[in-house]
Amino acid sequence: DQQVKQNSPSLSVQEGRISILNCDYTNSMFDYFLWYKKYPAEGPTFLISISSIKDKNEDGRFTVFLNKSAKHLSLHIVPSQPGDSAVYFCAAGIVVGSSNTGKLIFGQGTTLQVKP
Amino acid sequence: SAVISQKPSRDICQRGTSLTIQCQVDSQVTMMFWYRQQPGQSLTLIATANQGSEATYESGFVIDKFPISRPNLTFSTLTVSNMSPEDSSIYLCSVGDQHQPQHFGDGTRLSIL
């Protein structure tokens, strides 16, 4: 049972335009969501996160939107740059009581290519 | 954020053998985790490495196959035992604290012949 899904395996955009990466989830118990970027031969790098009580979080060129009723989140990158070309993973986590268990469930990833 | 070093970065092993992967962090961290990323797949949590006690394994992963040690707050090892070609994956160590996002090492690329 895939609790976190990224249905688009790849996305190609022109430099300077907006990149929108999507993620759907099925478990309404998730407390927070994260986006990671991964280059080949490197580990995932944390980009941005959002709590389930928020609907938007922005950090520079990166904005994450959360639609709880639709169980959907998206990452917007504006403007896109060639260096943004990488695999992007969304992940979801659960807090048990007052403790963050740290357990993350990842989507399958979306490969973003930004063309110069 | 913490600097995470994983060794080896890659290895090619014969089936039936075992390999131990090390994860070293440059500062004390509360939580350490081990993930697997099979070819073309997502990252899957193998276990949470607990300092001074047995690791907590996720469904589908067992201690006999993936023994884990965590002797202190900066170091952990994952052993992949009795390897078969299906164990060919990237194995990743991650670290985190209570209210901080997890950070990952660069992973160990393991190929089994």
PDB file of C-alpha atoms in Angstrom:
ATOM      1  CA  ASP A   1       0.000   0.000   0.000  1.00  0.00           C
ATOM      2  CA  GLN A   2       1.687   3.172  -1.230  1.00  0.00           C
ATOM      3  CA  GLN A   3       0.754   5.833   1.321  1.00  0.00           C
ATOM      4  CA  VAL A   4       2.655   8.605  -0.460  1.00  0.00           C
ATOM      5  CA  LYS A   5       2.490   8.821  -4.234  1.00  0.00           C
ATOM      6  CA  GLN A   6       4.185  10.928  -6.833  1.00  0.00           C
ATOM      7  CA  ASN A   7       2.348  10.061 -10.006  1.00  0.00           C
ATOM      8  CA  SER A   8       4.598  11.933 -12.408  1.00  0.00           C
ATOM      9  CA  PRO A   9       7.951  10.177 -12.821  1.00  0.00           C
ATOM     10  CA  SER A  10       9.404  13.093 -14.754  1.00  0.00           C
ATOM     11  CA  LEU A  11       8.890  16.776 -15.542  1.00  0.00           C
ATOM     12  CA  SER A  12      10.664  19.056 -17.991  1.00  0.00           C
ATOM     13  CA  VAL A  13      10.477  22.860 -17.822  1.00  0.00           C
ATOM     14  CA  GLN A  14      12.256  25.799 -19.386  1.00  0.00           C
ATOM     15  CA  GLU A  15      14.684  27.864 -17.338  1.00  0.00           C
ATOM     16  CA  GLY A  16      12.957  30.809 -15.704  1.00  0.00           C
ATOM     17  CA  ARG A  17       9.521  29.190 -15.733  1.00  0.00           C
ATOM     18  CA  ILE A  18       7.663  27.624 -12.831  1.00  0.00           C
ATOM     19  CA  SER A  19       8.158  23.965 -11.884  1.00  0.00           C
ATOM     20  CA  ILE A  20       5.257  22.299 -10.083  1.00  0.00           C
ATOM     21  CA  LEU A  21       5.827  18.907  -8.503  1.00  0.00           C
ATOM     22  CA  ASN A  22       2.878  17.039  -7.058  1.00  0.00           C
ATOM     23  CA  CYS A  23       2.390  14.510  -4.303  1.00  0.00           C
ATOM     24  CA  ASP A  24      -0.697  12.687  -3.011  1.00  0.00           C
ATOM     25  CA  TYR A  25      -1.129  10.799   0.228  1.00  0.00           C
ATOM     26  CA  THR A  26      -3.718   8.486   1.713  1.00  0.00           C
ATOM     27  CA  ASN A  27      -3.063   8.579   5.471  1.00  0.00           C
ATOM     28  CA  SER A  28      -4.846  11.489   7.166  1.00  0.00           C
ATOM     29  CA  MET A  29      -2.717  10.916  10.294  1.00  0.00           C
ATOM     30  CA  PHE A  30       0.417  12.432   8.780  1.00  0.00           C
ATOM     31  CA  ASP A  31       1.515  15.445  10.824  1.00  0.00           C
ATOM     32  CA  TYR A  32       4.101  16.978   8.547  1.00  0.00           C
ATOM     33  CA  PHE A  33       5.450  16.759   5.038  1.00  0.00           C
ATOM     34  CA  LEU A  34       8.848  17.382   3.545  1.00  0.00           C
ATOM     35  CA  TRP A  35      10.468  17.738   0.143  1.00  0.00           C
ATOM     36  CA  TYR A  36      13.947  16.448  -0.585  1.00  0.00           C
ATOM     37  CA  LYS A  37      16.138  16.933  -3.629  1.00  0.00           C
ATOM     38  CA  LYS A  38      18.547  14.218  -4.752  1.00  0.00           C
ATOM     39  CA  TYR A  39      21.434  14.472  -7.187  1.00  0.00           C
ATOM     40  CA  PRO A  40      23.042  11.313  -8.598  1.00  0.00           C
ATOM     41  CA  ALA A  41      25.554   9.675  -6.249  1.00  0.00           C
ATOM     42  CA  GLU A  42      24.463  11.918  -3.363  1.00  0.00           C
ATOM     43  CA  GLY A  43      22.037  11.499  -0.512  1.00  0.00           C
ATOM     44  CA  PRO A  44      18.710  13.361  -0.417  1.00  0.00           C
ATOM     45  CA  THR A  45      19.000  17.009   0.642  1.00  0.00           C
ATOM     46  CA  PHE A  46      16.237  18.603   2.684  1.00  0.00           C
ATOM     47  CA  LEU A  47      14.474  21.455   0.873  1.00  0.00           C
ATOM     48  CA  ILE A  48      11.360  22.556   2.699  1.00  0.00           C
ATOM     49  CA  SER A  49       8.695  21.223   5.028  1.00  0.00           C
ATOM     50  CA  ILE A  50       5.153  22.013   6.073  1.00  0.00           C
ATOM     51  CA  SER A  51       3.097  21.144   9.103  1.00  0.00           C
ATOM     52  CA  SER A  52      -0.322  19.608   8.559  1.00  0.00           C
ATOM     53  CA  ILE A  53      -1.909  22.627  10.272  1.00  0.00           C
ATOM     54  CA  LYS A  54      -0.580  24.980   7.608  1.00  0.00           C
ATOM     55  CA  ASP A  55      -1.543  25.322   3.968  1.00  0.00           C
ATOM     56  CA  LYS A  56       1.543  27.107   2.662  1.00  0.00           C
ATOM     57  CA  ASN A  57       5.200  27.501   3.463  1.00  0.00           C
ATOM     58  CA  GLU A  58       7.655  29.570   1.469  1.00  0.00           C
ATOM     59  CA  ASP A  59      11.451  29.659   1.433  1.00  0.00           C
ATOM     60  CA  GLY A  60      13.038  31.718  -1.301  1.00  0.00           C
ATOM     61  CA  ARG A  61      12.242  30.205  -4.683  1.00  0.00           C
ATOM     62  CA  PHE A  62      10.524  27.201  -3.082  1.00  0.00           C
ATOM     63  CA  THR A  63       6.908  27.131  -1.904  1.00  0.00           C
ATOM     64  CA  VAL A  64       5.018  24.109  -0.656  1.00  0.00           C
ATOM     65  CA  PHE A  65       1.217  24.050  -0.696  1.00  0.00           C
ATOM     66  CA  LEU A  66      -0.877  21.606   1.296  1.00  0.00           C
ATOM     67  CA  ASN A  67      -4.508  20.771   0.550  1.00  0.00           C
ATOM     68  CA  LYS A  68      -5.626  18.501   3.383  1.00  0.00           C
ATOM     69  CA  SER A  69      -9.112  17.908   2.071  1.00  0.00           C
ATOM     70  CA  ALA A  70      -7.647  16.603  -1.178  1.00  0.00           C
ATOM     71  CA  LYS A  71      -4.702  14.920   0.584  1.00  0.00           C
ATOM     72  CA  HIS A  72      -2.434  16.651  -1.883  1.00  0.00           C
ATOM     73  CA  LEU A  73       0.716  18.732  -1.660  1.00  0.00           C
ATOM     74  CA  SER A  74       2.780  20.456  -4.275  1.00  0.00           C
ATOM     75  CA  LEU A  75       6.192  22.066  -4.534  1.00  0.00           C
ATOM     76  CA  HIS A  76       6.535  25.183  -6.655  1.00  0.00           C
ATOM     77  CA  ILE A  77       9.945  26.353  -7.827  1.00  0.00           C
ATOM     78  CA  VAL A  78      10.019  29.869  -9.254  1.00  0.00           C
ATOM     79  CA  PRO A  79      12.035  30.705 -11.246  1.00  0.00           C
ATOM     80  CA  SER A  80      13.426  27.325 -12.223  1.00  0.00           C
ATOM     81  CA  GLN A  81      17.162  27.080 -12.805  1.00  0.00           C
ATOM     82  CA  PRO A  82      19.237  24.387 -14.561  1.00  0.00           C
ATOM     83  CA  GLY A  83      20.844  23.569 -11.196  1.00  0.00           C
ATOM     84  CA  ASP A  84      17.409  22.520  -9.949  1.00  0.00           C
ATOM     85  CA  SER A  85      17.576  19.475 -12.234  1.00  0.00           C
ATOM     86  CA  ALA A  86      17.411  16.519  -9.839  1.00  0.00           C
ATOM     87  CA  VAL A  87      15.058  13.903  -8.424  1.00  0.00           C
ATOM     88  CA  TYR A  88      12.538  15.347  -5.972  1.00  0.00           C
ATOM     89  CA  PHE A  89      11.004  13.211  -3.234  1.00  0.00           C
ATOM     90  CA  CYS A  90       8.076  14.109  -1.060  1.00  0.00           C
ATOM     91  CA  ALA A  91       7.907  12.475   2.357  1.00  0.00           C
ATOM     92  CA  ALA A  92       5.429  12.355   5.220  1.00  0.00           C
ATOM     93  CA  GLY A  93       5.910  11.873   8.938  1.00  0.00           C
ATOM     94  CA  ILE A  94       3.889  11.225  12.066  1.00  0.00           C
ATOM     95  CA  VAL A  95       4.247  12.621  15.580  1.00  0.00           C
ATOM     96  CA  VAL A  96       3.234  10.190  18.331  1.00  0.00           C
ATOM     97  CA  GLY A  97       2.183  12.070  21.451  1.00  0.00           C
ATOM     98  CA  SER A  98       4.774  14.773  21.963  1.00  0.00           C
ATOM     99  CA  SER A  99       7.522  12.764  20.290  1.00  0.00           C
ATOM    100  CA  ASN A 100       8.508  12.900  16.674  1.00  0.00           C
ATOM    101  CA  THR A 101       9.136   9.265  15.830  1.00  0.00           C
ATOM    102  CA  GLY A 102      11.212  10.383  12.891  1.00  0.00           C
ATOM    103  CA  LYS A 103       9.668   7.743  10.649  1.00  0.00           C
ATOM    104  CA  LEU A 104       9.315   9.084   7.147  1.00  0.00           C
ATOM    105  CA  ILE A 105       7.387   7.563   4.262  1.00  0.00           C
ATOM    106  CA  PHE A 106       8.648   8.607   0.848  1.00  0.00           C
ATOM    107  CA  GLY A 107       7.043   8.925  -2.541  1.00  0.00           C
ATOM    108  CA  GLN A 108       8.636   7.388  -5.613  1.00  0.00           C
ATOM    109  CA  GLY A 109      10.283  10.596  -6.754  1.00  0.00           C
ATOM    110  CA  THR A 110       9.921  12.907  -9.755  1.00  0.00           C
ATOM    111  CA  THR A 111      12.866  13.671 -12.013  1.00  0.00           C
ATOM    112  CA  LEU A 112      12.913  17.369 -12.864  1.00  0.00           C
ATOM    113  CA  GLN A 113      14.844  18.610 -15.871  1.00  0.00           C
ATOM    114  CA  VAL A 114      15.244  22.355 -16.291  1.00  0.00           C
ATOM    115  CA  LYS A 115      16.355  23.242 -19.802  1.00  0.00           C
ATOM    116  CA  PRO A 116      18.555  26.321 -20.394  1.00  0.00           C
TER     117      PRO A 116
ATOM    118  CA  SER B   1      23.259  20.667   9.801  1.00  0.00           C
ATOM    119  CA  ALA B   2      25.249  17.589  10.821  1.00  0.00           C
ATOM    120  CA  VAL B   3      27.917  16.203   8.522  1.00  0.00           C
ATOM    121  CA  ILE B   4      27.254  12.529   7.848  1.00  0.00           C
ATOM    122  CA  SER B   5      29.930  10.176   6.515  1.00  0.00           C
ATOM    123  CA  GLN B   6      29.059   6.754   5.173  1.00  0.00           C
ATOM    124  CA  LYS B   7      31.565   4.039   4.370  1.00  0.00           C
ATOM    125  CA  PRO B   8      31.994   2.376   1.979  1.00  0.00           C
ATOM    126  CA  SER B   9      30.483   4.587  -0.723  1.00  0.00           C
ATOM    127  CA  ARG B  10      30.073   1.562  -2.966  1.00  0.00           C
ATOM    128  CA  ASP B  11      30.922  -2.119  -3.070  1.00  0.00           C
ATOM    129  CA  ILE B  12      30.480  -5.186  -5.211  1.00  0.00           C
ATOM    130  CA  CYS B  13      29.993  -8.360  -3.228  1.00  0.00           C
ATOM    131  CA  GLN B  14      29.541 -12.070  -3.822  1.00  0.00           C
ATOM    132  CA  ARG B  15      26.240 -13.660  -2.915  1.00  0.00           C
ATOM    133  CA  GLY B  16      26.213 -15.340   0.468  1.00  0.00           C
ATOM    134  CA  THR B  17      28.657 -12.867   2.008  1.00  0.00           C
ATOM    135  CA  SER B  18      27.933 -10.021   4.450  1.00  0.00           C
ATOM    136  CA  LEU B  19      28.871  -6.353   4.385  1.00  0.00           C
ATOM    137  CA  THR B  20      28.908  -3.833   7.227  1.00  0.00           C
ATOM    138  CA  ILE B  21      28.176  -0.194   6.404  1.00  0.00           C
ATOM    139  CA  GLN B  22      29.299   2.533   8.773  1.00  0.00           C
ATOM    140  CA  CYS B  23      27.641   5.866   9.474  1.00  0.00           C
ATOM    141  CA  GLN B  24      29.572   8.548  11.369  1.00  0.00           C
ATOM    142  CA  VAL B  25      28.116  11.924  12.377  1.00  0.00           C
ATOM    143  CA  ASP B  26      30.175  14.932  13.407  1.00  0.00           C
ATOM    144  CA  SER B  27      27.870  15.783  16.329  1.00  0.00           C
ATOM    145  CA  GLN B  28      25.622  13.943  18.739  1.00  0.00           C
ATOM    146  CA  VAL B  29      22.169  13.255  17.359  1.00  0.00           C
ATOM    147  CA  THR B  30      19.042  11.853  18.938  1.00  0.00           C
ATOM    148  CA  MET B  31      17.826   9.689  16.102  1.00  0.00           C
ATOM    149  CA  MET B  32      19.615   7.627  13.467  1.00  0.00           C
ATOM    150  CA  PHE B  33      17.876   5.670  10.742  1.00  0.00           C
ATOM    151  CA  TRP B  34      18.737   3.254   7.970  1.00  0.00           C
ATOM    152  CA  TYR B  35      16.915   3.331   4.632  1.00  0.00           C
ATOM    153  CA  ARG B  36      17.091   1.283   1.466  1.00  0.00           C
ATOM    154  CA  GLN B  37      16.473   2.516  -2.061  1.00  0.00           C
ATOM    155  CA  GLN B  38      16.105  -0.321  -4.529  1.00  0.00           C
ATOM    156  CA  PRO B  39      16.674   0.441  -8.230  1.00  0.00           C
ATOM    157  CA  GLY B  40      13.936   2.739  -9.543  1.00  0.00           C
ATOM    158  CA  GLN B  41      12.136   2.696  -6.200  1.00  0.00           C
ATOM    159  CA  SER B  42      11.465   5.028  -3.336  1.00  0.00           C
ATOM    160  CA  LEU B  43      13.344   5.186  -0.038  1.00  0.00           C
ATOM    161  CA  THR B  44      12.101   2.603   2.456  1.00  0.00           C
ATOM    162  CA  LEU B  45      12.879   2.731   6.171  1.00  0.00           C
ATOM    163  CA  ILE B  46      14.649  -0.419   7.374  1.00  0.00           C
ATOM    164  CA  ALA B  47      14.988   0.433  11.049  1.00  0.00           C
ATOM    165  CA  THR B  48      15.572   3.055  13.700  1.00  0.00           C
ATOM    166  CA  ALA B  49      18.974   2.643  15.346  1.00  0.00           C
ATOM    167  CA  ASN B  50      18.589   3.076  19.116  1.00  0.00           C
ATOM    168  CA  GLN B  51      21.583   4.055  21.216  1.00  0.00           C
ATOM    169  CA  GLY B  52      22.427   1.318  23.687  1.00  0.00           C
ATOM    170  CA  SER B  53      19.535  -0.965  22.802  1.00  0.00           C
ATOM    171  CA  GLU B  54      18.192  -3.102  19.989  1.00  0.00           C
ATOM    172  CA  ALA B  55      17.108  -1.382  16.804  1.00  0.00           C
ATOM    173  CA  THR B  56      13.425  -0.991  15.942  1.00  0.00           C
ATOM    174  CA  TYR B  57      12.700  -2.726  12.648  1.00  0.00           C
ATOM    175  CA  GLU B  58       9.967  -1.920  10.164  1.00  0.00           C
ATOM    176  CA  SER B  59       7.631  -4.496   8.749  1.00  0.00           C
ATOM    177  CA  GLY B  60       9.434  -6.738   6.297  1.00  0.00           C
ATOM    178  CA  PHE B  61      12.893  -6.263   7.824  1.00  0.00           C
ATOM    179  CA  VAL B  62      14.425  -8.548  10.457  1.00  0.00           C
ATOM    180  CA  ILE B  63      17.434  -8.374  12.726  1.00  0.00           C
ATOM    181  CA  ASP B  64      19.000 -11.563  11.409  1.00  0.00           C
ATOM    182  CA  LYS B  65      19.193 -10.106   7.913  1.00  0.00           C
ATOM    183  CA  PHE B  66      20.006  -6.501   8.856  1.00  0.00           C
ATOM    184  CA  PRO B  67      21.755  -6.387  12.241  1.00  0.00           C
ATOM    185  CA  ILE B  68      22.298  -2.823  13.428  1.00  0.00           C
ATOM    186  CA  SER B  69      24.536  -1.395  16.114  1.00  0.00           C
ATOM    187  CA  ARG B  70      24.552   2.042  17.698  1.00  0.00           C
ATOM    188  CA  PRO B  71      27.153   2.183  20.443  1.00  0.00           C
ATOM    189  CA  ASN B  72      26.953   5.968  20.933  1.00  0.00           C
ATOM    190  CA  LEU B  73      25.185   9.111  19.721  1.00  0.00           C
ATOM    191  CA  THR B  74      27.471   9.675  16.722  1.00  0.00           C
ATOM    192  CA  PHE B  75      27.957   6.248  15.147  1.00  0.00           C
ATOM    193  CA  SER B  76      25.934   3.342  13.759  1.00  0.00           C
ATOM    194  CA  THR B  77      26.498   0.321  11.563  1.00  0.00           C
ATOM    195  CA  LEU B  78      24.185  -1.682   9.332  1.00  0.00           C
ATOM    196  CA  THR B  79      25.154  -5.171   8.232  1.00  0.00           C
ATOM    197  CA  VAL B  80      23.564  -6.760   5.181  1.00  0.00           C
ATOM    198  CA  SER B  81      23.848 -10.492   5.845  1.00  0.00           C
ATOM    199  CA  ASN B  82      23.912 -13.483   3.525  1.00  0.00           C
ATOM    200  CA  MET B  83      23.500 -11.240   0.515  1.00  0.00           C
ATOM    201  CA  SER B  84      21.581 -12.135  -2.632  1.00  0.00           C
ATOM    202  CA  PRO B  85      21.147 -10.148  -5.870  1.00  0.00           C
ATOM    203  CA  GLU B  86      17.839  -8.798  -4.488  1.00  0.00           C
ATOM    204  CA  ASP B  87      19.856  -6.898  -1.873  1.00  0.00           C
ATOM    205  CA  SER B  88      21.450  -4.747  -4.575  1.00  0.00           C
ATOM    206  CA  SER B  89      20.373  -1.259  -3.490  1.00  0.00           C
ATOM    207  CA  ILE B  90      21.515   2.052  -2.151  1.00  0.00           C
ATOM    208  CA  TYR B  91      21.635   1.981   1.650  1.00  0.00           C
ATOM    209  CA  LEU B  92      21.295   5.361   3.329  1.00  0.00           C
ATOM    210  CA  CYS B  93      21.891   6.542   6.857  1.00  0.00           C
ATOM    211  CA  SER B  94      19.942   9.530   8.134  1.00  0.00           C
ATOM    212  CA  VAL B  95      19.992  11.510  11.356  1.00  0.00           C
ATOM    213  CA  GLY B  96      17.488  13.740  13.072  1.00  0.00           C
ATOM    214  CA  ASP B  97      16.477  15.462  16.258  1.00  0.00           C
ATOM    215  CA  GLN B  98      13.059  15.953  17.789  1.00  0.00           C
ATOM    216  CA  HIS B  99      11.859  18.890  15.742  1.00  0.00           C
ATOM    217  CA  GLN B 100      14.361  18.964  12.926  1.00  0.00           C
ATOM    218  CA  PRO B 101      14.135  17.440   9.456  1.00  0.00           C
ATOM    219  CA  GLN B 102      16.219  14.364   8.764  1.00  0.00           C
ATOM    220  CA  HIS B 103      19.508  14.731   6.974  1.00  0.00           C
ATOM    221  CA  PHE B 104      21.029  11.969   4.892  1.00  0.00           C
ATOM    222  CA  GLY B 105      24.450  10.616   4.147  1.00  0.00           C
ATOM    223  CA  ASP B 106      25.479  10.062   0.538  1.00  0.00           C
ATOM    224  CA  GLY B 107      24.611   6.378   0.718  1.00  0.00           C
ATOM    225  CA  THR B 108      26.329   3.092  -0.031  1.00  0.00           C
ATOM    226  CA  ARG B 109      25.753   1.621  -3.487  1.00  0.00           C
ATOM    227  CA  LEU B 110      25.774  -2.131  -3.115  1.00  0.00           C
ATOM    228  CA  SER B 111      25.823  -4.601  -5.999  1.00  0.00           C
ATOM    229  CA  ILE B 112      25.598  -8.337  -5.454  1.00  0.00           C
ATOM    230  CA  LEU B 113      26.943 -10.719  -8.079  1.00  0.00           C
TER     231      LEU B 113
END
